[in-house]
Short mmCIF file of C-alpha atoms in Angstrom, two decimals:
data_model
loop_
_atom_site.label_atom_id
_atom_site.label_comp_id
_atom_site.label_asym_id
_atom_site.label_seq_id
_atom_site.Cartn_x
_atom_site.Cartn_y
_atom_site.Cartn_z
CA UNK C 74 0.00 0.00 0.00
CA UNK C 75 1.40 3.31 -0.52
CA UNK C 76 2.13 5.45 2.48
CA UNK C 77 0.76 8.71 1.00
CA UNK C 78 -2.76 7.70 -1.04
CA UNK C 79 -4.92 10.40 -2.61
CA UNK C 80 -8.44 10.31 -3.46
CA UNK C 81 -9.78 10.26 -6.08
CA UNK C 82 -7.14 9.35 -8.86
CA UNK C 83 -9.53 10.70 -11.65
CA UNK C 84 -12.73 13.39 -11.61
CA UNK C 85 -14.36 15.31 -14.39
CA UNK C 86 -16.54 17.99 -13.31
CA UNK C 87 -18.44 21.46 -14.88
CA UNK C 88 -17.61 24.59 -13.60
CA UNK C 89 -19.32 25.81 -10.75
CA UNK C 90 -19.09 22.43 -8.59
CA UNK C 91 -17.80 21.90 -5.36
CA UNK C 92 -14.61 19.51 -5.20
CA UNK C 93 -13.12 17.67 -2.35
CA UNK C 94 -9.28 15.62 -3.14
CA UNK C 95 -8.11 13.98 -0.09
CA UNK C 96 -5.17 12.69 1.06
CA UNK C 97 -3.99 10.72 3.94
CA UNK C 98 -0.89 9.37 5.01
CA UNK C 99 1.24 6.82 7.22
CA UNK C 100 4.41 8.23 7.06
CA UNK C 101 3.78 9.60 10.87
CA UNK C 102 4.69 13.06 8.92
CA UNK C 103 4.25 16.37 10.56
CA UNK C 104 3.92 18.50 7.67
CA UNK C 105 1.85 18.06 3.98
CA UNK C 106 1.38 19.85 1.31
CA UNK C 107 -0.68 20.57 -1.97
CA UNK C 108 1.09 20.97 -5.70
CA UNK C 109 -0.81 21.41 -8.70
CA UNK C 110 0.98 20.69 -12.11
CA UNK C 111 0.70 22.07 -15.27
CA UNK C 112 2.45 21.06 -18.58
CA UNK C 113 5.41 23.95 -18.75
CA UNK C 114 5.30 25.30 -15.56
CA UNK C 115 6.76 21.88 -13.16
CA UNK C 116 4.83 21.86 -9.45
CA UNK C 117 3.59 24.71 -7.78
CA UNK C 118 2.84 25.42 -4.66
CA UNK C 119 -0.80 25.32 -3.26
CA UNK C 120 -1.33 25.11 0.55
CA UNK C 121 0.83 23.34 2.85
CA UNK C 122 0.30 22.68 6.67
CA UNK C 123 3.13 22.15 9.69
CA UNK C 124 0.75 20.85 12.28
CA UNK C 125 -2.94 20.31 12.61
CA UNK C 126 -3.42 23.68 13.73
CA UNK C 127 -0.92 25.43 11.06
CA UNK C 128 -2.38 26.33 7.41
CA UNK C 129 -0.36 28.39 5.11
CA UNK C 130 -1.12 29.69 1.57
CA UNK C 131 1.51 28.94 -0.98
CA UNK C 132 2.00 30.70 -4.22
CA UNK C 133 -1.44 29.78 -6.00
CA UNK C 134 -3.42 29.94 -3.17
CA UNK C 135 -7.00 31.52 -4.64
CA UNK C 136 -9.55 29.62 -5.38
CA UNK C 137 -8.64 26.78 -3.17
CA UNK C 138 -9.03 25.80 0.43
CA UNK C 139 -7.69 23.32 2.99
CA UNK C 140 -8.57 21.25 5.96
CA UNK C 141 -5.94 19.38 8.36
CA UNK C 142 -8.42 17.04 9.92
CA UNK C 143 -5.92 15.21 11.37
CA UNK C 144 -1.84 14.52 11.78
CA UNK C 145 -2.35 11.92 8.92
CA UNK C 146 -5.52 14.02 6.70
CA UNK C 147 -4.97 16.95 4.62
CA UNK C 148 -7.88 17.51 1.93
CA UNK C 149 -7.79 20.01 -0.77
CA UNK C 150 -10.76 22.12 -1.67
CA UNK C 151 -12.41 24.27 -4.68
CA UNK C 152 -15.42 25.97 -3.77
CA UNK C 153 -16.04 26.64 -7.27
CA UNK C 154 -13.91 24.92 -10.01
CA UNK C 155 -13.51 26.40 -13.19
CA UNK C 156 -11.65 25.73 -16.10
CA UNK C 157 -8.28 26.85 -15.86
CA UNK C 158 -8.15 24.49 -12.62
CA UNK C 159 -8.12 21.78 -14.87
CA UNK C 160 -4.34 19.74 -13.79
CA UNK C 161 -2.70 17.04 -11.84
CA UNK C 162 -2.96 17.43 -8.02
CA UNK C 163 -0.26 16.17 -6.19
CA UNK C 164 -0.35 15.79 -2.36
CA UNK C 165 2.96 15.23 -0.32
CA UNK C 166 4.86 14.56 2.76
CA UNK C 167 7.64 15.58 4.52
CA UNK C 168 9.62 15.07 8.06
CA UNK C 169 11.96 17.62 9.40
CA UNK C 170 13.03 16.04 12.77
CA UNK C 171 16.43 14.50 12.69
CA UNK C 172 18.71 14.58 10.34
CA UNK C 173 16.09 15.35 7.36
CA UNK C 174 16.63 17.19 4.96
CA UNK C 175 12.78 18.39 3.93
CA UNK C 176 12.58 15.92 1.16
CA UNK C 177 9.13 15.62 -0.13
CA UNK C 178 7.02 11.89 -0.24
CA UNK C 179 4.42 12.42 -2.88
CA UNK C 180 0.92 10.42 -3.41
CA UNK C 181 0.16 9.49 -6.95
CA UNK C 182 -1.63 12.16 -8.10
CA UNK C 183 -5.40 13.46 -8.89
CA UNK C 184 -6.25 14.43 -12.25
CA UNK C 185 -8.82 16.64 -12.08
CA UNK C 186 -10.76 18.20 -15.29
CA UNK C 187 -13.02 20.63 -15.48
CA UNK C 188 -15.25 21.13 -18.50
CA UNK K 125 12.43 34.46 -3.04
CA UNK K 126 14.18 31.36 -4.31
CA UNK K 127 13.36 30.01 -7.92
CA UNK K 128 14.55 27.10 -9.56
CA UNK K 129 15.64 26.98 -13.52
CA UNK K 130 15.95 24.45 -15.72
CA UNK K 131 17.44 25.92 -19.17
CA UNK K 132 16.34 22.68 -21.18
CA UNK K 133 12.39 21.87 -21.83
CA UNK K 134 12.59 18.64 -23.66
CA UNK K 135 15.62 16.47 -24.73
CA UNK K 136 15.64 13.74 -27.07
CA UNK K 137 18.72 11.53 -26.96
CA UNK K 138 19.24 7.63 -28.52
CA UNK K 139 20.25 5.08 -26.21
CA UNK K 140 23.56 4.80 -24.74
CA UNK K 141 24.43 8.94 -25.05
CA UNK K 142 25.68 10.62 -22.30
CA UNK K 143 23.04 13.11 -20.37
CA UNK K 144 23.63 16.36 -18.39
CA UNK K 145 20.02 18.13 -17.86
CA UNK K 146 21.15 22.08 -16.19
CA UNK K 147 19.61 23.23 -12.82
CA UNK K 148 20.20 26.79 -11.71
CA UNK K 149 19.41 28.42 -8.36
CA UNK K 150 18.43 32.06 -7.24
CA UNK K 151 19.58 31.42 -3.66
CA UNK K 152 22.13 32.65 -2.05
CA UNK K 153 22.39 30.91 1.25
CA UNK K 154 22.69 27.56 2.67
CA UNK K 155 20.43 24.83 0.53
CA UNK K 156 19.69 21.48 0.02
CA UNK K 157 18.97 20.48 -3.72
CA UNK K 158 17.36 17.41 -5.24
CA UNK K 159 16.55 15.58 -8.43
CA UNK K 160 13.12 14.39 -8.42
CA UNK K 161 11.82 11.93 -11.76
CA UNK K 162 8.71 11.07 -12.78
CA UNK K 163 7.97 8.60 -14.99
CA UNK K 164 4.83 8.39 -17.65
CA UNK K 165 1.65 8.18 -15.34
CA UNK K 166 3.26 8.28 -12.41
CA UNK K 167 4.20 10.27 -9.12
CA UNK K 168 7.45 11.96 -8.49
CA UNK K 169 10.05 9.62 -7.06
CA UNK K 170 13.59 11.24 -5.55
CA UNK K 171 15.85 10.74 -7.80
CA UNK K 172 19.21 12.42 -5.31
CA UNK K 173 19.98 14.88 -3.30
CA UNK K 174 22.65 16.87 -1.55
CA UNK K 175 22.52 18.54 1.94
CA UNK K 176 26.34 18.70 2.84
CA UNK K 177 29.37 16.89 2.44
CA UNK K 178 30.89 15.37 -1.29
CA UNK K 179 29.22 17.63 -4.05
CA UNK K 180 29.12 14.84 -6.37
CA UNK K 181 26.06 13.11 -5.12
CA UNK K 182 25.43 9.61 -6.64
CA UNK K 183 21.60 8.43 -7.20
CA UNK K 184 19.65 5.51 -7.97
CA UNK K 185 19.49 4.20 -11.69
CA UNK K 186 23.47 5.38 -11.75
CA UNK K 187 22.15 8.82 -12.02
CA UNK K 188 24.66 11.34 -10.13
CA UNK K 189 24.61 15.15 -9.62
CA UNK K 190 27.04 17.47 -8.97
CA UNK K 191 26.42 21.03 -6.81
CA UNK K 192 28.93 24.32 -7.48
CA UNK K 193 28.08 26.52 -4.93
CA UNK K 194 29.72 29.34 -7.09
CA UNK K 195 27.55 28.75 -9.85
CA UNK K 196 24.40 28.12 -8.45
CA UNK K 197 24.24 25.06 -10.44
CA UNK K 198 23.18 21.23 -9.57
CA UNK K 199 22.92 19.75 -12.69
CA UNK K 200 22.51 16.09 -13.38
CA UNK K 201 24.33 13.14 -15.53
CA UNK K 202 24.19 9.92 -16.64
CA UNK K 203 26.57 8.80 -18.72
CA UNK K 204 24.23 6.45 -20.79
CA UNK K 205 21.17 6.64 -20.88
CA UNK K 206 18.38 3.63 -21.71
CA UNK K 207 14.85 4.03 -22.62
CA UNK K 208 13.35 3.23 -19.35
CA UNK K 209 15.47 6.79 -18.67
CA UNK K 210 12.22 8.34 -20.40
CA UNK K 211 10.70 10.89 -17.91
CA UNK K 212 10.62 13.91 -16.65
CA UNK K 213 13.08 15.44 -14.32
CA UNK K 214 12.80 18.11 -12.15
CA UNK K 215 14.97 20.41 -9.92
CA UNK K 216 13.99 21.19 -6.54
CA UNK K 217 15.32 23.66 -3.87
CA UNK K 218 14.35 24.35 -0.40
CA UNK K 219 16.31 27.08 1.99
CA UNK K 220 17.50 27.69 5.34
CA UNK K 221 15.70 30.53 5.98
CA UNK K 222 12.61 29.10 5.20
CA UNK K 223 13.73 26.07 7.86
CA UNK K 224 13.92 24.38 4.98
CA UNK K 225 10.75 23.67 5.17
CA UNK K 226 9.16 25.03 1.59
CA UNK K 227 10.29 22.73 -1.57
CA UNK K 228 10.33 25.11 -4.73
CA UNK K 229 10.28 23.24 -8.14
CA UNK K 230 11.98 23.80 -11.65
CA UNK K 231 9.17 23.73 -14.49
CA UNK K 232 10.86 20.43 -15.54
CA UNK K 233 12.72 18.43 -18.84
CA UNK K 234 10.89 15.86 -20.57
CA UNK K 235 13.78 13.52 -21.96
CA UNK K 236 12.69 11.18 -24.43
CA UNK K 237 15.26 8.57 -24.94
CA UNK K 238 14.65 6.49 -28.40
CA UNK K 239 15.74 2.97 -28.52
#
């Protein structure tokens, strides 16, 4: 089983819906995070949370919210999706304690299109 | 803020050439730097990285990469390359002052290696 699994792997949708992608993880990580990817531009930067009382924006913040639920649960939100929010979703992992080095553990992905 | 370039969008290269993709950094302090890979369909899988020590880091798949500090640079080799090598490959930086907590990616090169 992998140790970071996202849900769901594949969603169409019309604009206007409301879209949940979740993620959990058994890692035992502290911190995850949410990358969208678009052809061109590599991953960028979404949300990412520290603790399950820490949410920060990233770079691409609008139009998207998060929810830390738990130490393993970090779900990914749009209100309202619309077109150009059409990409692969990548959530990820990552440790800090020790000797780590904040390398990133990602899920497998959620394609998400929106027509 | 830190940004992450990679010069070359898409290589094509026949089996058994010799690969160097180019990674260039904006920042100026202490880093760590890693080469993350993701083959067709799939997630991102770490490739190698370097936090301290020997600048010539050595990866999986006898992938290695080497970091000059005075050129910003932490490019990556093989020196022949197979088709399973197909994939993309992307630079990533994260940065002391950020606790080195906040992974920024390169946009990414597709190589396409024909048999």
């Amino acid at each position: 089983d992998a140790d970071v699994t996202q849900t769901p792997r594949n969603r169409i949708t019309k604009t206007g819906k409301r879209i949940m992608l979740e993620c959990s993880q058994t890692k035992g990580h502290d911190r995850m995070y949410w990358y969208r990817q678009d052809p061109g531009l590599g991953l960028r930067l979404i949300y990412y949370s520290f603790d399950v009382k820490d949410i920060n924006k990233g770079e691409i913040s609008d139009g998207y919210s998060v929810s830390r639920q738990a130490q393993a649960k970090f779900s990914l939100s749009l209100e309202s999706a619309i077109p150009n929010q059409t990409a692969l979703y990548f959530c990820a992992t990552s440790d800090l304690r020790g000797e780590s080095t904040g390398e990133l553990f990602f899920g497998e992905g959620s394609r998400l299109t929106v027509l | 803020a830190q940004s992450v370039s990679q010069h070359n969008h898409h290589v094509i290269l026949s089996e058994a050439a010799s690969l160097e993709l180019g990674c260039n950094y904006s920042y100026g302090g202490t880093v760590n730097l890693f080469w993350y890979v993701q083959y067709p369909g799939q997630h991102l899988q770490l490739l190698l990285k370097y936090f301290s020590g020997d600048p010539l880091v050595k990866g999986i798949k006898g992938f290695e990469a080497e970091f000059i500090k005075s050129k910003f640079s932490f490019n990556l080799r093989k020196p022949s390359v197979q088709w399973s090598d197909t994939a993309e490959y992307f630079c990533a930086v994260n940065a002391r002052n950020t606790g080195f907590q906040k992974l920024v990616f390169g946009t990414g090169t597709r190589l396409l290696v024909s048999p």
